[in-house]
JSON list of C-alpha atoms and ligand atoms in Angstrom, two decimals:
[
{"chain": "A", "resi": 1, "resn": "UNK", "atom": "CA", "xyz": [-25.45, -3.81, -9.20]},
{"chain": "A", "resi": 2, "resn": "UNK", "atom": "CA", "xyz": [-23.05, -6.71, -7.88]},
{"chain": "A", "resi": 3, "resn": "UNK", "atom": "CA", "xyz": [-23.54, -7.25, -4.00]},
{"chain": "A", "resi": 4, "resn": "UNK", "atom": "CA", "xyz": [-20.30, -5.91, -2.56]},
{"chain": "A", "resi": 5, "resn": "UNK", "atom": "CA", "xyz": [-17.72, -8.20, -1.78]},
{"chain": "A", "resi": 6, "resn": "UNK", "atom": "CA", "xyz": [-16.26, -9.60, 1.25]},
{"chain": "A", "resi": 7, "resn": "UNK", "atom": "CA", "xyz": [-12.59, -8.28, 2.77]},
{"chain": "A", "resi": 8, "resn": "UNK", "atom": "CA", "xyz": [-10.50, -10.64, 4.33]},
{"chain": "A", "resi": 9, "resn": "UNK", "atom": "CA", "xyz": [-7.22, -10.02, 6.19]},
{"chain": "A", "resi": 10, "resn": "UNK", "atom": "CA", "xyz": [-4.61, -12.19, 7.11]},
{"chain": "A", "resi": 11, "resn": "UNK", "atom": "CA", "xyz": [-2.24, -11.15, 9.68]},
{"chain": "A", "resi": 12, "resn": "UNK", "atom": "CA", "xyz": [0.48, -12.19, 12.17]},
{"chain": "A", "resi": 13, "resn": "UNK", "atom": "CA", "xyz": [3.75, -11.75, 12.98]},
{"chain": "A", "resi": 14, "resn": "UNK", "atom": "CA", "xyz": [7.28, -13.25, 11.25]},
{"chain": "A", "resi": 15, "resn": "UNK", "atom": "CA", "xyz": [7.63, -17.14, 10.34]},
{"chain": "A", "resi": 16, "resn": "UNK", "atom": "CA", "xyz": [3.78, -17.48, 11.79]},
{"chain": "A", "resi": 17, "resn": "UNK", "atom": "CA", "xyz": [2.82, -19.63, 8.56]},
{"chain": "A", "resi": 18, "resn": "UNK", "atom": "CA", "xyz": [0.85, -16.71, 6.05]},
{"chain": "A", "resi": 19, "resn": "UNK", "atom": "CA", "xyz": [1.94, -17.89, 2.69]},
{"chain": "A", "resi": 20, "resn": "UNK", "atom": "CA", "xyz": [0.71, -21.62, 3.47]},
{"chain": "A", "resi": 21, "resn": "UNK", "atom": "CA", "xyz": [-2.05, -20.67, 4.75]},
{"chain": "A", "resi": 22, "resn": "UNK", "atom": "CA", "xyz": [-3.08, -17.85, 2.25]},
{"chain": "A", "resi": 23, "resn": "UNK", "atom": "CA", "xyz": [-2.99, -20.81, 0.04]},
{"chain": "A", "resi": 24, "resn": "UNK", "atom": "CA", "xyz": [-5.55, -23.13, 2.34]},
{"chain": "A", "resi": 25, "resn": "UNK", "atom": "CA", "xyz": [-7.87, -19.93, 2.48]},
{"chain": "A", "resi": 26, "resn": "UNK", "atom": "CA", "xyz": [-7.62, -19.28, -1.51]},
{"chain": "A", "resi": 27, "resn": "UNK", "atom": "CA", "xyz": [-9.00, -22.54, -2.00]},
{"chain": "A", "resi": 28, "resn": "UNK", "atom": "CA", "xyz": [-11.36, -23.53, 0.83]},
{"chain": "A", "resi": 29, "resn": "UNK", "atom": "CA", "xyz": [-13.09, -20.11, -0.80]},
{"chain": "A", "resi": 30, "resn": "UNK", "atom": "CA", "xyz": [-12.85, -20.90, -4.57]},
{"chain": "A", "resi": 31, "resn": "UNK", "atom": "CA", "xyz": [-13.94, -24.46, -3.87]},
{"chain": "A", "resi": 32, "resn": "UNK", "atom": "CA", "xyz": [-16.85, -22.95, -2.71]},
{"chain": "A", "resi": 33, "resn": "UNK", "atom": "CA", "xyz": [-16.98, -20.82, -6.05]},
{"chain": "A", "resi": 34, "resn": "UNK", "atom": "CA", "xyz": [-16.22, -17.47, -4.63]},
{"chain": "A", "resi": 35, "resn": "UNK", "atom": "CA", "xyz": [-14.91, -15.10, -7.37]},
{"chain": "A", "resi": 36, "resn": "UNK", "atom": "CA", "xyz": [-11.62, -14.25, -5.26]},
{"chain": "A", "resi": 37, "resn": "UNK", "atom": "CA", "xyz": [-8.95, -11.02, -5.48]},
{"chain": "A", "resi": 38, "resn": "UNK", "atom": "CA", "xyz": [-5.42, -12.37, -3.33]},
{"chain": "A", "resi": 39, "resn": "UNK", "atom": "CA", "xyz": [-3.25, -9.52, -2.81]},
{"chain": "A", "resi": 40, "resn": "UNK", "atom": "CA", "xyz": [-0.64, -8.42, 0.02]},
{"chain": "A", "resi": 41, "resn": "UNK", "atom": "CA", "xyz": [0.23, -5.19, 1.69]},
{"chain": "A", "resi": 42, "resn": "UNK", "atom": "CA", "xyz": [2.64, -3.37, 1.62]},
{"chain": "A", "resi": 43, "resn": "UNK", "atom": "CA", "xyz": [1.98, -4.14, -2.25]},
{"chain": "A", "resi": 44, "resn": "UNK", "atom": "CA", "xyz": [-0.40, -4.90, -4.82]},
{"chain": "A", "resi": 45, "resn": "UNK", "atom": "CA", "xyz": [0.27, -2.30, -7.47]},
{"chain": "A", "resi": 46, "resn": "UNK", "atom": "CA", "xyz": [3.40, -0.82, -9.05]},
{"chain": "A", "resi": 47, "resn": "UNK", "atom": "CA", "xyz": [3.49, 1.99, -6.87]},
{"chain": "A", "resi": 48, "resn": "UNK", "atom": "CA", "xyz": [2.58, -0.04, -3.61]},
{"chain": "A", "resi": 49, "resn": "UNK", "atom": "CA", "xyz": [5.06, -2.73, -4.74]},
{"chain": "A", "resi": 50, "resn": "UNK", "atom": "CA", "xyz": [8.18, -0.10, -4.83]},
{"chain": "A", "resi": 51, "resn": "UNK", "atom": "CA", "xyz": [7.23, 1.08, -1.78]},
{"chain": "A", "resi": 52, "resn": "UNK", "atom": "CA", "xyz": [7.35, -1.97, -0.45]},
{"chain": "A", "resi": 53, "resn": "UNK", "atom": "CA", "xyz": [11.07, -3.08, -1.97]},
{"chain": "A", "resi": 54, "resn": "UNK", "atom": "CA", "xyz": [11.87, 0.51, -0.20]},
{"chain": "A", "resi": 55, "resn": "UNK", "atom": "CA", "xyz": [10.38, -0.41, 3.27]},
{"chain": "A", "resi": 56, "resn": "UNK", "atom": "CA", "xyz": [11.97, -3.90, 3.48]},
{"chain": "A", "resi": 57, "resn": "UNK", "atom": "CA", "xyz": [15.30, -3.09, 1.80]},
{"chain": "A", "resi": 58, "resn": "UNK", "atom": "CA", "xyz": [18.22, -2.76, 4.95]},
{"chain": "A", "resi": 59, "resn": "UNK", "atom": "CA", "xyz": [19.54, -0.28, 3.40]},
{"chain": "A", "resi": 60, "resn": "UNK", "atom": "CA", "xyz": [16.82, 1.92, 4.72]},
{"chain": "A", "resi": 61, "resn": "UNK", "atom": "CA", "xyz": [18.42, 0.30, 8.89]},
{"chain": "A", "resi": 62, "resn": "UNK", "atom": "CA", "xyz": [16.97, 3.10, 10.99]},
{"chain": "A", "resi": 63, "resn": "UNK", "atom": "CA", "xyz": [14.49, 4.65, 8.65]},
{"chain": "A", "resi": 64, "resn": "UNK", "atom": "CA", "xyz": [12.70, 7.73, 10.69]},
{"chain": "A", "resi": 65, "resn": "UNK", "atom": "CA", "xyz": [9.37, 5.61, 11.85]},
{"chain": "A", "resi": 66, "resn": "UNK", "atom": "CA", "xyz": [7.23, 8.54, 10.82]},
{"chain": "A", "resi": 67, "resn": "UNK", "atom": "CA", "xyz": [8.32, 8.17, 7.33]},
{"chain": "A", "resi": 68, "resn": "UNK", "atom": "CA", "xyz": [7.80, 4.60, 7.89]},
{"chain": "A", "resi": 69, "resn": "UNK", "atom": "CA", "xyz": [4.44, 5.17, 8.91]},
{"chain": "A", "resi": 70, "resn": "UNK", "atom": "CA", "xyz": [3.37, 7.33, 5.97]},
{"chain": "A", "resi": 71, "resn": "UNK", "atom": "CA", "xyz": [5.16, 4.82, 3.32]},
{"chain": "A", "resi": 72, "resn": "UNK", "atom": "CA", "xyz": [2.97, 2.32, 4.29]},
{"chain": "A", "resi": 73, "resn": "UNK", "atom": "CA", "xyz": [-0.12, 4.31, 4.13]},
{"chain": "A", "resi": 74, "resn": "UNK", "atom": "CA", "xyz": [0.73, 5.50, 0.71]},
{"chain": "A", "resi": 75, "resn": "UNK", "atom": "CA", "xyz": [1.31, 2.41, -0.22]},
{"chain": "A", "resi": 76, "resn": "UNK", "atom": "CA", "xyz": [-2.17, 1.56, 0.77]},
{"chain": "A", "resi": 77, "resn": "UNK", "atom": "CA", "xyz": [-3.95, 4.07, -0.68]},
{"chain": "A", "resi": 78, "resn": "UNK", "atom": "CA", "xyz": [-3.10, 3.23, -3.67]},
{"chain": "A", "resi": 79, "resn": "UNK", "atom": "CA", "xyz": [-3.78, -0.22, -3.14]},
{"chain": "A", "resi": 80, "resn": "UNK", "atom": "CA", "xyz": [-7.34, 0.74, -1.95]},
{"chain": "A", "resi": 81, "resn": "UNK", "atom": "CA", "xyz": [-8.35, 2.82, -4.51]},
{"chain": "A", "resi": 82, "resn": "UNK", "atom": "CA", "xyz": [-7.05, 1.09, -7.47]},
{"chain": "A", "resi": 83, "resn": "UNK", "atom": "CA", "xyz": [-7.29, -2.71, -6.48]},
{"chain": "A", "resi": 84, "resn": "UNK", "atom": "CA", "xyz": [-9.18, -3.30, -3.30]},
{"chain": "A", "resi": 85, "resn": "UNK", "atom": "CA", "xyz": [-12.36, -0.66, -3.50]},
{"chain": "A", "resi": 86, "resn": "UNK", "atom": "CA", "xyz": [-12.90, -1.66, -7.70]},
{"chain": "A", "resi": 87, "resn": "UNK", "atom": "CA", "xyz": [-13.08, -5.41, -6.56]},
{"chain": "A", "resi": 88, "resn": "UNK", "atom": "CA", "xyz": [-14.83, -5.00, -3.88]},
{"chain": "A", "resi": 89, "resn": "UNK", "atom": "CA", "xyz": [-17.63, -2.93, -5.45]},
{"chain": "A", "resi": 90, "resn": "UNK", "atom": "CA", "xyz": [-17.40, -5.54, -8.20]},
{"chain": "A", "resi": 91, "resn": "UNK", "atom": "CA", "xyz": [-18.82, -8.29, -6.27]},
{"chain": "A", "resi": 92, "resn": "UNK", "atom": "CA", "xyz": [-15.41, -10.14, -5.66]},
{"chain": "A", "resi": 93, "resn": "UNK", "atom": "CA", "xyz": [-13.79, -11.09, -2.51]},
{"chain": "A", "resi": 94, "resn": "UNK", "atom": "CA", "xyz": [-10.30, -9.90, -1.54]},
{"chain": "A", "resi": 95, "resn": "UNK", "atom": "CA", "xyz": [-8.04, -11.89, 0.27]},
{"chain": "A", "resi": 96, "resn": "UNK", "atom": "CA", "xyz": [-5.18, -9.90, 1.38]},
{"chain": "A", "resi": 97, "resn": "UNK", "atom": "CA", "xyz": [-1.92, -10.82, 3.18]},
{"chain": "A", "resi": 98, "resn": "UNK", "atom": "CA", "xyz": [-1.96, -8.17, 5.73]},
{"chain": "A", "resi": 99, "resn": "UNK", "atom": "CA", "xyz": [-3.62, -4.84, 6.30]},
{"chain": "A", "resi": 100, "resn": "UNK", "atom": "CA", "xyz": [-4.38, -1.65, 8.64]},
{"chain": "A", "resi": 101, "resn": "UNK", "atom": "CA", "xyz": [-3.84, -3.93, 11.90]},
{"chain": "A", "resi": 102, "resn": "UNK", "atom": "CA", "xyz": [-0.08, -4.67, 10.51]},
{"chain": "A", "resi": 103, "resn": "UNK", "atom": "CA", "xyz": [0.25, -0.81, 11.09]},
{"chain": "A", "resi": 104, "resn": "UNK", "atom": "CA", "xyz": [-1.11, -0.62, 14.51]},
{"chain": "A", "resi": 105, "resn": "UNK", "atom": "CA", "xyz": [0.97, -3.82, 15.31]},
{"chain": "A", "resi": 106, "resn": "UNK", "atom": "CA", "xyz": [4.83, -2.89, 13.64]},
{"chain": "A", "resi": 107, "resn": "UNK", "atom": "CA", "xyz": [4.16, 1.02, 14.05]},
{"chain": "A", "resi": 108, "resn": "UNK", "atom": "CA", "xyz": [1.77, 1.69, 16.64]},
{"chain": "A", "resi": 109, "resn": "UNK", "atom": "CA", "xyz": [3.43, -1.30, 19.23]},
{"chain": "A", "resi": 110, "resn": "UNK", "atom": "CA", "xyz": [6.53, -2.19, 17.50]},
{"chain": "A", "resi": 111, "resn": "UNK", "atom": "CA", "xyz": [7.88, 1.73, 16.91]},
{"chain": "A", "resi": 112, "resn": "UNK", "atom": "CA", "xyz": [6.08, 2.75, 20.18]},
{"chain": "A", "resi": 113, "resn": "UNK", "atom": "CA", "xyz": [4.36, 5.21, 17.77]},
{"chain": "A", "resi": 114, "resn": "UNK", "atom": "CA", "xyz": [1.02, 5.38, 19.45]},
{"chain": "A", "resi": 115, "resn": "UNK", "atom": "CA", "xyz": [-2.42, 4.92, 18.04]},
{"chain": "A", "resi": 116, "resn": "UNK", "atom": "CA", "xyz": [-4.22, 8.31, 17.62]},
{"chain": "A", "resi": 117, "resn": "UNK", "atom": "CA", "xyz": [-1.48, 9.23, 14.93]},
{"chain": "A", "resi": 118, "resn": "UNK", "atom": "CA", "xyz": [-2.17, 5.85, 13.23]},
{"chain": "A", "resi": 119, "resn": "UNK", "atom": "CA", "xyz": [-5.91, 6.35, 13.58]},
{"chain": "A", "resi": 120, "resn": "UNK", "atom": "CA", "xyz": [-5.91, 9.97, 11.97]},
{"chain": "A", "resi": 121, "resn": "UNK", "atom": "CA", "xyz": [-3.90, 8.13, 9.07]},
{"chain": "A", "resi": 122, "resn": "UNK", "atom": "CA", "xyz": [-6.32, 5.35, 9.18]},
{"chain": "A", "resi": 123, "resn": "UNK", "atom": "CA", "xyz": [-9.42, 7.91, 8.73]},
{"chain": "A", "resi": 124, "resn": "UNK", "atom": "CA", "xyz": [-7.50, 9.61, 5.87]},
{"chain": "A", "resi": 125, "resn": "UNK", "atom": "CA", "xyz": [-7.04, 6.59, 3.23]},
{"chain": "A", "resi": 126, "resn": "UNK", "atom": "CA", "xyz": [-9.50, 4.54, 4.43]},
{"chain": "A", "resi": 127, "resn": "UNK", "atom": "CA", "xyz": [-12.69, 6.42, 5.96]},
{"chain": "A", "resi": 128, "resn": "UNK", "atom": "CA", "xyz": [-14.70, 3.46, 7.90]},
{"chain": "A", "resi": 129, "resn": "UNK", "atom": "CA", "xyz": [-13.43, 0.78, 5.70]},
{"chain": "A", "resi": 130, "resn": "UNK", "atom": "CA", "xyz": [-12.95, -2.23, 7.70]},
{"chain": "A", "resi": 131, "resn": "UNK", "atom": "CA", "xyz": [-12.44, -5.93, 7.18]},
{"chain": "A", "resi": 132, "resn": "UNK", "atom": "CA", "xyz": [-15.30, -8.39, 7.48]},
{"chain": "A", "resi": 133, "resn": "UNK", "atom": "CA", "xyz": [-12.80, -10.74, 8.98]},
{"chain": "A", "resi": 134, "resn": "UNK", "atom": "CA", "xyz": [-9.29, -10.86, 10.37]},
{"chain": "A", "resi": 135, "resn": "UNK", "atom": "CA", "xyz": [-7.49, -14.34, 10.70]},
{"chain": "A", "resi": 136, "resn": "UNK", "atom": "CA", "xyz": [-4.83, -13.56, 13.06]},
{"chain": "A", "resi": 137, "resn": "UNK", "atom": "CA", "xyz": [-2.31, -16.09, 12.99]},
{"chain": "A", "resi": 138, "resn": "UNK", "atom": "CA", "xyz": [-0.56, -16.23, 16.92]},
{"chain": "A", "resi": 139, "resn": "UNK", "atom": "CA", "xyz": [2.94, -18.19, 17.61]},
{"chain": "A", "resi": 140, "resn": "UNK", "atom": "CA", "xyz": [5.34, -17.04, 19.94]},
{"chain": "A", "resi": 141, "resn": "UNK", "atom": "CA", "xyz": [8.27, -14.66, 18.01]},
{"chain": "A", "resi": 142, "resn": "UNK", "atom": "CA", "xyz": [10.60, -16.85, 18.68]},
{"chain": "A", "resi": 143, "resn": "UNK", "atom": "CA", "xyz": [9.77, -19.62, 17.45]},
{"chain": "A", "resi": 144, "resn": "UNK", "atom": "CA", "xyz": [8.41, -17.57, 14.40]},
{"chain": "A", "resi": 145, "resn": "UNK", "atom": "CA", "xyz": [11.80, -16.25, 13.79]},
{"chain": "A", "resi": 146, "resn": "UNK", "atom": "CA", "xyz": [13.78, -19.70, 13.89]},
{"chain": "A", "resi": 147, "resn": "UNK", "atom": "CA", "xyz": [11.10, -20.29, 10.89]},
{"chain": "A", "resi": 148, "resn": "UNK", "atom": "CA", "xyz": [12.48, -17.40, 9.02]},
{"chain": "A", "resi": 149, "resn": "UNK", "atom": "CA", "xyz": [15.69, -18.15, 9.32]},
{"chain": "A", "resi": 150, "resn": "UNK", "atom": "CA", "xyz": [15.35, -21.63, 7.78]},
{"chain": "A", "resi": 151, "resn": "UNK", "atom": "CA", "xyz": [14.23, -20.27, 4.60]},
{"chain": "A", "resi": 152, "resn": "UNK", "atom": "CA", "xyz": [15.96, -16.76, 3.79]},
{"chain": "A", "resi": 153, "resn": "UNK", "atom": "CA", "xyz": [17.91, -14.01, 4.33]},
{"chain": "A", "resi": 154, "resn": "UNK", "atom": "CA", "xyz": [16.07, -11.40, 6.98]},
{"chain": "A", "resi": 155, "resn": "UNK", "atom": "CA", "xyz": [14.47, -8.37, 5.18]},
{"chain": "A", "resi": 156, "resn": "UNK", "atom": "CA", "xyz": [14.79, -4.88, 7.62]},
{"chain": "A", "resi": 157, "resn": "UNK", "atom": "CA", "xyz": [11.78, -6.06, 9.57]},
{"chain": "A", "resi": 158, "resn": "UNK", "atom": "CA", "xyz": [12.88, -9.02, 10.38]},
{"chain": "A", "resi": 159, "resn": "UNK", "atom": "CA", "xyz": [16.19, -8.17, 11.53]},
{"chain": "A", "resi": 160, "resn": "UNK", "atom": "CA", "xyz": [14.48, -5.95, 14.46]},
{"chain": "A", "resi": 161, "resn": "UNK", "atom": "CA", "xyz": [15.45, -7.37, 17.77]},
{"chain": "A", "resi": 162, "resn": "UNK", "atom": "CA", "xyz": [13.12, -9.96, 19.64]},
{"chain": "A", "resi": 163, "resn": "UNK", "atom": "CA", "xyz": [11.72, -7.42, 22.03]},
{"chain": "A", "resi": 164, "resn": "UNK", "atom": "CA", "xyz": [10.05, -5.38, 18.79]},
{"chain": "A", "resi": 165, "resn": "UNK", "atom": "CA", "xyz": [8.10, -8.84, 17.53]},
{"chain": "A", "resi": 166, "resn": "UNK", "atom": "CA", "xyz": [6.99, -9.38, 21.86]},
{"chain": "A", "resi": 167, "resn": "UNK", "atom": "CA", "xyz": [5.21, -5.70, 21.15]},
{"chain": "A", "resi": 168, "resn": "UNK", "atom": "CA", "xyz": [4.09, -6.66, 17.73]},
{"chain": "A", "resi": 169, "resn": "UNK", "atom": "CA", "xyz": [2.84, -9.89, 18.90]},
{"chain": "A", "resi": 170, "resn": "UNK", "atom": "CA", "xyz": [0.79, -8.06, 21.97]},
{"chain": "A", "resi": 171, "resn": "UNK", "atom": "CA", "xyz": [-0.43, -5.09, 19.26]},
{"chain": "A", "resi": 172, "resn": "UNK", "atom": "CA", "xyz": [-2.42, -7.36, 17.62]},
{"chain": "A", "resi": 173, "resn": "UNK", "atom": "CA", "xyz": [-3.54, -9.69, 20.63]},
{"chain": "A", "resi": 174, "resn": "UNK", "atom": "CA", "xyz": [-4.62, -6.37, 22.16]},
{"chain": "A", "resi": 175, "resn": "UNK", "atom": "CA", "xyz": [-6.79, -5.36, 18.91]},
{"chain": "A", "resi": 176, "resn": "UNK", "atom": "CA", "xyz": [-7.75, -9.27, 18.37]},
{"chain": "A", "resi": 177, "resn": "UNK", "atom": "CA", "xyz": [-9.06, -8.57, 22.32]},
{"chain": "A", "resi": 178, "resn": "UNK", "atom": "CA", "xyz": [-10.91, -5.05, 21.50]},
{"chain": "A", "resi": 179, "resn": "UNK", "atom": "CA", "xyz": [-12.49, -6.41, 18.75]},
{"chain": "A", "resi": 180, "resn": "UNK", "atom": "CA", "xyz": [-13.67, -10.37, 19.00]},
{"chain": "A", "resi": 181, "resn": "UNK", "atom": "CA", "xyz": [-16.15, -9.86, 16.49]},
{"chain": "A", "resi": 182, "resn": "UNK", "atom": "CA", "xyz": [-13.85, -9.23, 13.53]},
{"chain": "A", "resi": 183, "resn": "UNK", "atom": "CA", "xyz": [-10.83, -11.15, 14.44]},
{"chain": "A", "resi": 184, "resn": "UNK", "atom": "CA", "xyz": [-10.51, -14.92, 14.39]},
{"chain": "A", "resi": 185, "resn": "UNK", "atom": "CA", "xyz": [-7.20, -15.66, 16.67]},
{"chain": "A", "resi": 186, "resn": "UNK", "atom": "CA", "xyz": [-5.82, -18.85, 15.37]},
{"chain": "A", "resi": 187, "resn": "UNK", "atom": "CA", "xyz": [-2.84, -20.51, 17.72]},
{"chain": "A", "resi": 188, "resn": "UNK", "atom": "CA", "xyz": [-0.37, -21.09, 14.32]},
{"chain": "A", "resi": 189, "resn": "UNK", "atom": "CA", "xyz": [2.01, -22.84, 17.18]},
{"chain": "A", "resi": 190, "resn": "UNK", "atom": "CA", "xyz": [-0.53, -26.30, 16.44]},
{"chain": "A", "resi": 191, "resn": "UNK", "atom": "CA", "xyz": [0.37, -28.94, 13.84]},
{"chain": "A", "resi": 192, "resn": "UNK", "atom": "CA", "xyz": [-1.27, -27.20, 10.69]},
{"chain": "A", "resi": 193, "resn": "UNK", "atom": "CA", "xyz": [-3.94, -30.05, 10.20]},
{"chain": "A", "resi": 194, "resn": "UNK", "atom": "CA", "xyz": [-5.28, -28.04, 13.19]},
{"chain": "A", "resi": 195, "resn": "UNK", "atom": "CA", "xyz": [-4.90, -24.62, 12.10]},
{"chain": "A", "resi": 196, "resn": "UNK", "atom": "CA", "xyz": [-6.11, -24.65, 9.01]},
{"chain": "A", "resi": 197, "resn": "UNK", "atom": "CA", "xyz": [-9.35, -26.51, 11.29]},
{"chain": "A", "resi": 198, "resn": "UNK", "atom": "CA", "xyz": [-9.61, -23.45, 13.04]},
{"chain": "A", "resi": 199, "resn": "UNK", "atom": "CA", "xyz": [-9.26, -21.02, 9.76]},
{"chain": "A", "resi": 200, "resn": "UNK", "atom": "CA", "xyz": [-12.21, -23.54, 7.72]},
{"chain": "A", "resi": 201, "resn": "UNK", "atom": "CA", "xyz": [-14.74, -22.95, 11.39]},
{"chain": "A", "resi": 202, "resn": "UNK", "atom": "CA", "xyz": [-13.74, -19.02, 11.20]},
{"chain": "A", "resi": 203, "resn": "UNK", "atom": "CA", "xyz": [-14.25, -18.86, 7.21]},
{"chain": "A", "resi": 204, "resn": "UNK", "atom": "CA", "xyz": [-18.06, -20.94, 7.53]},
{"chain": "A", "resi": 205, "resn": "UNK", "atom": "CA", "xyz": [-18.29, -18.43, 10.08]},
{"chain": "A", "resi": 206, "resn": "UNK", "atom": "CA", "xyz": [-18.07, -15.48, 7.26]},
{"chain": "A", "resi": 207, "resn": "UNK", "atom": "CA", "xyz": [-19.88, -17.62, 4.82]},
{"chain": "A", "resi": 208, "resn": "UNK", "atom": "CA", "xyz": [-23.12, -18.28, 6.79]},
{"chain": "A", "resi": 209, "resn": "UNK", "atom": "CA", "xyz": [-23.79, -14.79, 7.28]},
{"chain": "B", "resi": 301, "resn": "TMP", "atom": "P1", "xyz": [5.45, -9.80, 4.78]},
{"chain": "B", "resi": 301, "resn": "TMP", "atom": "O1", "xyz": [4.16, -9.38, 4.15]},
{"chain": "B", "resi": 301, "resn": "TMP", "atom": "O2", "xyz": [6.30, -10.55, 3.85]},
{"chain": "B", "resi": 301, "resn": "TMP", "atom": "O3", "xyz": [5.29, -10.44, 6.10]},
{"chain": "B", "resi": 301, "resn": "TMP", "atom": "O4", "xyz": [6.34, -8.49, 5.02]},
{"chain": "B", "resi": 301, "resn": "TMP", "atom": "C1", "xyz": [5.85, -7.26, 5.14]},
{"chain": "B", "resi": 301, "resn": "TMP", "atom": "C2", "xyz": [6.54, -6.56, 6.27]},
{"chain": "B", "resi": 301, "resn": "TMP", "atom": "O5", "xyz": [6.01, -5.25, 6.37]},
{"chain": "B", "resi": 301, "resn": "TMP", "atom": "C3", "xyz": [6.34, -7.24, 7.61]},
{"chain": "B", "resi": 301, "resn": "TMP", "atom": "O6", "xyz": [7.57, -7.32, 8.29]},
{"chain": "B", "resi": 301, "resn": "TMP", "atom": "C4", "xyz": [5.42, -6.30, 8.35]},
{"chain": "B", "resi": 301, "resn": "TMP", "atom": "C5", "xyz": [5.62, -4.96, 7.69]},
{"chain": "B", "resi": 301, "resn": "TMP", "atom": "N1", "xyz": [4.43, -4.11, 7.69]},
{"chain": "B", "resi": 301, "resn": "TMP", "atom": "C6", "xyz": [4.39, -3.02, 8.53]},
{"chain": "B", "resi": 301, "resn": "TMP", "atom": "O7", "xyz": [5.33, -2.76, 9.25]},
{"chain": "B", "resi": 301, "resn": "TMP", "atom": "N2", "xyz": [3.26, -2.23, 8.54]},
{"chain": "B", "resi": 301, "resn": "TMP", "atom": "C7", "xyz": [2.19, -2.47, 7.73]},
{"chain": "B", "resi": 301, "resn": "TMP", "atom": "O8", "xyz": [1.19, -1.74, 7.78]},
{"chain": "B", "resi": 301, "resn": "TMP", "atom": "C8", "xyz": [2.25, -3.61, 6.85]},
{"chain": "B", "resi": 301, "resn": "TMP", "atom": "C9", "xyz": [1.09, -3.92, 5.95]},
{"chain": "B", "resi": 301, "resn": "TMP", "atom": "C10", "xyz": [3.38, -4.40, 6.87]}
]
């Protein structure tokens, strides 16, 4: 049987620099020949992908954050169980843009929703699956917005008010904080010559385990 794969996550909040630095991380680990799965959440399969278009479109302004909550876990479900779980129990590494701590972040902090309801939902779809590492990409929401805004139109995250990415932005420095081990916090506000420096030293980290 194929040794089980590693799980990467990628996080941060808006404009912090993910889809550049996805890229570094896809091929700093292929270069090293690691057979490599890149997905995204919400997303990664038909099902997870419409609930995504759902959950960003701003049509849904004001969507009821408990529905929210459970449209992004369904979405990951079936992410996990058709995409993420097969790979990983293949042998192949997944790379994916986002994850659970996007929940405790936008929900949990964001909505104000509070962690024991994200935990139980956390227990339910994923049982103790955890990622080996969590690159956690910090800059300071505003700056990460005036990034957004040079590139497209705002999706209905994005058009949440400052205050909700200063709670998102302290959700995930708060589980960065509770768990050092898994997390890698990488200050995204440096030139990227530097962060993607601190990304390689976390990633040799995984690698030399
Ligand atoms: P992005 O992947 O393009 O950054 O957009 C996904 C959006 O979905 C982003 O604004 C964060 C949000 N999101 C949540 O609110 N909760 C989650 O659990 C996940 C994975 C994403």
């Amino acid at each position: 049987m194929a040794q089980r794969g590693k799980f990467i996550t990628l996080e941060g909040g808006e404009g912090v620099g993910k889809t550049t630095n996805l890229a570094f991380i896809r091929q700093w680990l292929e270069a090293r020949g690691t057979d490599l799965m890149l997905t995204r959440e919400p997303g990664g399969t038909p099902l997870s992908e419409a609930l995504r278009s759902l959950l960003l479109d701003n049509a849904y302004k004001g969507m009821d954050s408990t529905a929210e909550l459970l449209m992004v876990f369904a979405a990951r479900a079936e992410h996990l169980n058709k995409r993420i779980l097969p790979a990983l129990d293949a042998g192949q590494w997944v790379l994916c843009d986002r994850f659970t701590d996007a929940s405790y972040a936008y929900q949990g902090h964001g909505r104000r929703m509070g962690r024991q309801r994200i935990a139980v939902l956390e227990k339910l779809v994923q049982g103790d699956l955890r990622p080996d590492l969590t690159l956690l990409l910090d800059v300071d929401p505003q700056t990460g917005l005036q990034r957004v805004d040079a590139r497209a139109a705002r999706d209905r995250f994005e058009n949440e008010q400052l205050s909700f990415f200063q709670r998102v932005r302290e959700g995930y420095l708060a589980r960065a904080q509770a768990e050092p081990e898994r997390f890698a916090v990488i200050d995204a506000a440096q030139p990227l010559a530097a962060v993607q420096k601190d990304i390689a030293a976390a990633l040799e980290g995984l690698c030399g385990e």
